[in-house]
Structures are given as C-alpha cells and as structure tokens.
Short mmCIF file of N, CA, C and O in Angstrom, two decimals:
data_model
loop_
_atom_site.label_atom_id
_atom_site.label_comp_id
_atom_site.label_asym_id
_atom_site.label_seq_id
_atom_site.Cartn_x
_atom_site.Cartn_y
_atom_site.Cartn_z
N UNK K 1 -72.29 -53.30 20.78
CA UNK K 1 -71.67 -54.07 19.72
C UNK K 1 -72.74 -54.76 18.89
O UNK K 1 -73.73 -55.22 19.43
N UNK K 2 -72.49 -54.81 17.59
CA UNK K 2 -73.39 -55.54 16.69
C UNK K 2 -72.56 -56.52 15.87
O UNK K 2 -71.37 -56.31 15.67
N UNK K 3 -73.19 -57.59 15.42
CA UNK K 3 -72.47 -58.54 14.60
C UNK K 3 -72.35 -58.01 13.18
O UNK K 3 -73.32 -57.52 12.62
N UNK K 4 -71.16 -58.14 12.61
CA UNK K 4 -70.92 -57.63 11.26
C UNK K 4 -71.76 -58.39 10.23
O UNK K 4 -72.08 -57.87 9.18
N UNK K 5 -72.16 -59.62 10.54
CA UNK K 5 -72.97 -60.39 9.59
C UNK K 5 -74.34 -59.76 9.39
O UNK K 5 -75.04 -60.06 8.45
N UNK K 6 -74.73 -58.85 10.29
CA UNK K 6 -76.01 -58.18 10.18
C UNK K 6 -75.87 -56.80 9.52
O UNK K 6 -76.81 -56.06 9.40
N UNK K 7 -74.64 -56.46 9.08
CA UNK K 7 -74.36 -55.18 8.46
C UNK K 7 -73.85 -55.43 7.05
O UNK K 7 -72.95 -56.22 6.84
N UNK K 8 -74.43 -54.76 6.07
CA UNK K 8 -73.95 -54.89 4.69
C UNK K 8 -72.71 -54.04 4.49
O UNK K 8 -72.75 -52.84 4.70
N UNK K 9 -71.61 -54.66 4.13
CA UNK K 9 -70.35 -53.95 3.93
C UNK K 9 -69.96 -54.06 2.46
O UNK K 9 -70.23 -55.06 1.82
N UNK K 10 -69.29 -53.04 1.91
CA UNK K 10 -68.83 -53.13 0.53
C UNK K 10 -67.72 -54.18 0.42
O UNK K 10 -67.01 -54.43 1.38
N UNK K 11 -67.60 -54.79 -0.73
CA UNK K 11 -66.58 -55.82 -0.93
C UNK K 11 -65.23 -55.19 -1.27
O UNK K 11 -64.51 -55.63 -2.15
N UNK K 12 -64.90 -54.13 -0.55
CA UNK K 12 -63.64 -53.42 -0.75
C UNK K 12 -62.69 -53.75 0.40
O UNK K 12 -63.11 -54.18 1.48
N UNK K 13 -61.41 -53.54 0.15
CA UNK K 13 -60.38 -53.89 1.14
C UNK K 13 -60.62 -53.23 2.50
O UNK K 13 -60.35 -53.85 3.53
N UNK K 14 -61.12 -52.01 2.53
CA UNK K 14 -61.29 -51.28 3.79
C UNK K 14 -62.18 -52.01 4.78
O UNK K 14 -62.01 -51.89 5.99
N UNK K 15 -63.10 -52.84 4.31
CA UNK K 15 -64.00 -53.55 5.21
C UNK K 15 -63.64 -55.03 5.36
O UNK K 15 -64.40 -55.79 5.94
N UNK K 16 -62.48 -55.42 4.86
CA UNK K 16 -62.05 -56.82 4.93
C UNK K 16 -61.10 -57.02 6.12
O UNK K 16 -60.24 -56.19 6.38
N UNK K 17 -61.25 -58.14 6.80
CA UNK K 17 -60.41 -58.45 7.95
C UNK K 17 -58.96 -58.73 7.56
O UNK K 17 -58.07 -58.72 8.39
N UNK K 18 -58.69 -58.99 6.28
CA UNK K 18 -57.33 -59.30 5.80
C UNK K 18 -56.54 -58.04 5.44
O UNK K 18 -55.37 -58.12 5.13
N UNK K 19 -57.19 -56.86 5.48
CA UNK K 19 -56.56 -55.59 5.13
C UNK K 19 -55.95 -54.92 6.35
O UNK K 19 -56.58 -54.83 7.39
N UNK K 20 -54.71 -54.44 6.21
CA UNK K 20 -54.05 -53.66 7.25
C UNK K 20 -53.63 -52.33 6.65
O UNK K 20 -52.83 -52.30 5.71
N UNK K 21 -54.19 -51.25 7.17
CA UNK K 21 -53.89 -49.91 6.66
C UNK K 21 -52.48 -49.50 7.07
O UNK K 21 -52.08 -49.67 8.22
N UNK K 22 -51.73 -48.94 6.11
CA UNK K 22 -50.36 -48.49 6.39
C UNK K 22 -50.21 -46.97 6.27
O UNK K 22 -49.23 -46.43 6.74
N UNK K 23 -51.15 -46.32 5.60
CA UNK K 23 -51.04 -44.87 5.44
C UNK K 23 -51.74 -44.38 4.19
O UNK K 23 -52.75 -44.93 3.79
N UNK K 24 -51.16 -43.34 3.57
CA UNK K 24 -51.74 -42.75 2.37
C UNK K 24 -50.71 -42.75 1.25
O UNK K 24 -49.51 -42.66 1.50
N UNK K 25 -51.18 -42.85 0.02
CA UNK K 25 -50.33 -42.79 -1.16
C UNK K 25 -51.16 -42.20 -2.30
O UNK K 25 -52.38 -42.12 -2.21
N UNK K 26 -50.49 -41.79 -3.35
CA UNK K 26 -51.20 -41.27 -4.52
C UNK K 26 -51.68 -42.44 -5.37
O UNK K 26 -50.91 -43.34 -5.69
N UNK K 27 -52.96 -42.42 -5.73
CA UNK K 27 -53.51 -43.49 -6.56
C UNK K 27 -53.25 -43.19 -8.03
O UNK K 27 -52.59 -42.21 -8.37
N UNK K 28 -53.80 -44.02 -8.93
CA UNK K 28 -53.57 -43.85 -10.37
C UNK K 28 -54.14 -42.54 -10.91
O UNK K 28 -53.73 -42.07 -11.97
N UNK K 29 -55.06 -41.91 -10.19
CA UNK K 29 -55.63 -40.62 -10.58
C UNK K 29 -54.87 -39.44 -9.99
O UNK K 29 -55.26 -38.29 -10.16
N UNK K 30 -53.80 -39.73 -9.24
CA UNK K 30 -53.00 -38.67 -8.63
C UNK K 30 -53.62 -38.09 -7.37
O UNK K 30 -53.22 -37.03 -6.92
N UNK K 31 -54.61 -38.79 -6.81
CA UNK K 31 -55.26 -38.32 -5.58
C UNK K 31 -54.78 -39.13 -4.39
O UNK K 31 -54.46 -40.31 -4.50
N UNK K 32 -54.73 -38.47 -3.23
CA UNK K 32 -54.30 -39.12 -1.99
C UNK K 32 -55.36 -40.12 -1.54
O UNK K 32 -56.54 -39.78 -1.45
N UNK K 33 -54.96 -41.37 -1.28
CA UNK K 33 -55.90 -42.41 -0.87
C UNK K 33 -55.24 -43.34 0.15
O UNK K 33 -54.02 -43.49 0.17
N UNK K 34 -56.07 -43.95 1.01
CA UNK K 34 -55.56 -44.92 1.98
C UNK K 34 -55.05 -46.15 1.25
O UNK K 34 -55.66 -46.61 0.29
N UNK K 35 -53.93 -46.68 1.73
CA UNK K 35 -53.41 -47.92 1.18
C UNK K 35 -52.92 -48.79 2.32
O UNK K 35 -52.78 -48.35 3.46
N UNK K 36 -52.67 -50.05 2.01
CA UNK K 36 -52.17 -50.96 3.02
C UNK K 36 -51.80 -52.28 2.38
O UNK K 36 -51.51 -52.35 1.19
N UNK K 37 -51.83 -53.34 3.17
CA UNK K 37 -51.48 -54.65 2.65
C UNK K 37 -52.61 -55.64 2.88
O UNK K 37 -53.37 -55.53 3.83
N UNK K 38 -52.69 -56.59 1.97
CA UNK K 38 -53.68 -57.67 2.07
C UNK K 38 -52.93 -58.95 2.44
O UNK K 38 -52.06 -59.39 1.68
N UNK K 39 -53.26 -59.53 3.57
CA UNK K 39 -52.57 -60.74 4.01
C UNK K 39 -53.04 -61.97 3.23
O UNK K 39 -52.33 -62.97 3.17
N UNK K 40 -54.21 -61.91 2.61
CA UNK K 40 -54.69 -63.04 1.81
C UNK K 40 -53.98 -63.10 0.45
O UNK K 40 -53.54 -64.15 0.02
N UNK K 41 -53.88 -61.93 -0.22
CA UNK K 41 -53.24 -61.88 -1.53
C UNK K 41 -51.74 -61.61 -1.45
O UNK K 41 -51.03 -61.72 -2.44
N UNK K 42 -51.28 -61.22 -0.26
CA UNK K 42 -49.87 -60.95 -0.01
C UNK K 42 -49.32 -59.85 -0.94
O UNK K 42 -48.29 -60.02 -1.57
N UNK K 43 -50.06 -58.73 -1.01
CA UNK K 43 -49.63 -57.60 -1.83
C UNK K 43 -50.16 -56.30 -1.27
O UNK K 43 -51.03 -56.29 -0.41
N UNK K 44 -49.65 -55.18 -1.78
CA UNK K 44 -50.13 -53.86 -1.39
C UNK K 44 -51.38 -53.53 -2.19
O UNK K 44 -51.46 -53.84 -3.38
N UNK K 45 -52.35 -52.90 -1.52
CA UNK K 45 -53.63 -52.56 -2.15
C UNK K 45 -54.11 -51.22 -1.63
O UNK K 45 -53.73 -50.78 -0.56
N UNK K 46 -54.98 -50.57 -2.42
CA UNK K 46 -55.66 -49.37 -1.95
C UNK K 46 -56.92 -49.80 -1.21
O UNK K 46 -57.53 -50.82 -1.53
N UNK K 47 -57.33 -49.05 -0.21
CA UNK K 47 -58.45 -49.41 0.66
C UNK K 47 -59.77 -49.54 -0.08
O UNK K 47 -60.63 -50.31 0.33
N UNK K 48 -59.94 -48.83 -1.19
CA UNK K 48 -61.22 -48.86 -1.90
C UNK K 48 -61.26 -49.88 -3.03
O UNK K 48 -62.26 -49.99 -3.75
N UNK K 49 -60.19 -50.65 -3.19
CA UNK K 49 -60.19 -51.68 -4.24
C UNK K 49 -61.22 -52.75 -3.92
O UNK K 49 -61.37 -53.17 -2.78
N UNK K 50 -61.94 -53.18 -4.96
CA UNK K 50 -62.92 -54.24 -4.81
C UNK K 50 -62.21 -55.55 -5.11
O UNK K 50 -61.46 -55.65 -6.08
N UNK K 51 -62.45 -56.57 -4.29
CA UNK K 51 -61.72 -57.82 -4.39
C UNK K 51 -62.67 -59.00 -4.61
O UNK K 51 -63.65 -59.14 -3.89
N UNK K 52 -62.35 -59.85 -5.57
CA UNK K 52 -63.18 -61.04 -5.82
C UNK K 52 -62.97 -62.10 -4.76
O UNK K 52 -63.76 -63.03 -4.63
N UNK K 53 -61.90 -62.00 -3.97
CA UNK K 53 -61.62 -62.96 -2.89
C UNK K 53 -62.19 -62.51 -1.55
O UNK K 53 -62.00 -63.18 -0.54
N UNK K 54 -62.89 -61.37 -1.52
CA UNK K 54 -63.42 -60.81 -0.28
C UNK K 54 -64.42 -61.76 0.36
O UNK K 54 -65.31 -62.29 -0.28
N UNK K 55 -64.24 -61.97 1.65
CA UNK K 55 -65.22 -62.73 2.43
C UNK K 55 -65.44 -61.99 3.74
O UNK K 55 -64.49 -61.68 4.45
N UNK K 56 -66.68 -61.72 4.04
CA UNK K 56 -67.01 -61.03 5.28
C UNK K 56 -66.86 -62.02 6.44
O UNK K 56 -67.27 -63.16 6.34
N UNK K 57 -66.25 -61.58 7.50
CA UNK K 57 -66.08 -62.42 8.68
C UNK K 57 -67.45 -62.62 9.33
O UNK K 57 -68.11 -61.64 9.67
N UNK K 58 -67.90 -63.85 9.50
CA UNK K 58 -69.27 -64.09 9.96
C UNK K 58 -69.57 -63.69 11.41
O UNK K 58 -70.67 -63.27 11.71
N UNK K 59 -68.61 -63.78 12.31
CA UNK K 59 -68.89 -63.52 13.71
C UNK K 59 -68.15 -62.33 14.29
O UNK K 59 -68.10 -62.15 15.50
N UNK K 60 -67.57 -61.50 13.43
CA UNK K 60 -66.85 -60.32 13.93
C UNK K 60 -67.85 -59.33 14.51
O UNK K 60 -68.97 -59.23 14.05
N UNK K 61 -67.41 -58.61 15.53
CA UNK K 61 -68.27 -57.60 16.12
C UNK K 61 -67.67 -56.23 15.88
O UNK K 61 -66.46 -56.06 15.88
N UNK K 62 -68.52 -55.25 15.62
CA UNK K 62 -68.07 -53.88 15.38
C UNK K 62 -68.82 -52.95 16.34
O UNK K 62 -69.93 -53.22 16.74
N UNK K 63 -68.16 -51.86 16.68
CA UNK K 63 -68.81 -50.87 17.53
C UNK K 63 -69.78 -50.06 16.69
O UNK K 63 -69.44 -49.63 15.59
N UNK K 64 -70.97 -49.87 17.18
CA UNK K 64 -71.97 -49.12 16.41
C UNK K 64 -71.82 -47.64 16.62
O UNK K 64 -71.34 -47.16 17.57
#
C-alpha cells in the first residue's frame, strides 16, 4: 500500500473519494463512458469530468 498523497492524480471524478461509479452511459459525443454520482455536488457526473471542488484525500491508501 502507498499513500495517495504521494501519487499525482488527475482532478477528475474518477480519482475523487466523493465519486461513486454506477455504470456506463453515452456522453455528449455519443461515446460510451463511465458515469456515477458525486456526493459533494449531489449530482450525476461522468468519471472523466474535471471538478473545481476536487480535493485529494490526504491519508487514503491505494494498492500499488
């Protein structure tokens, strides 16, 4: 295990602790993409959306 604070993550929903993946849907380009919900913004989002409210969890651990 490594601490996530030592790993650079994109500021997209997929790497945020507030994102919960629900499945796949067609995005605005008509391509299949992961989507889910954001518990911070309380709305549905695509996993690759960049968020200005994104905050990396300082002490979370991820499997390497």
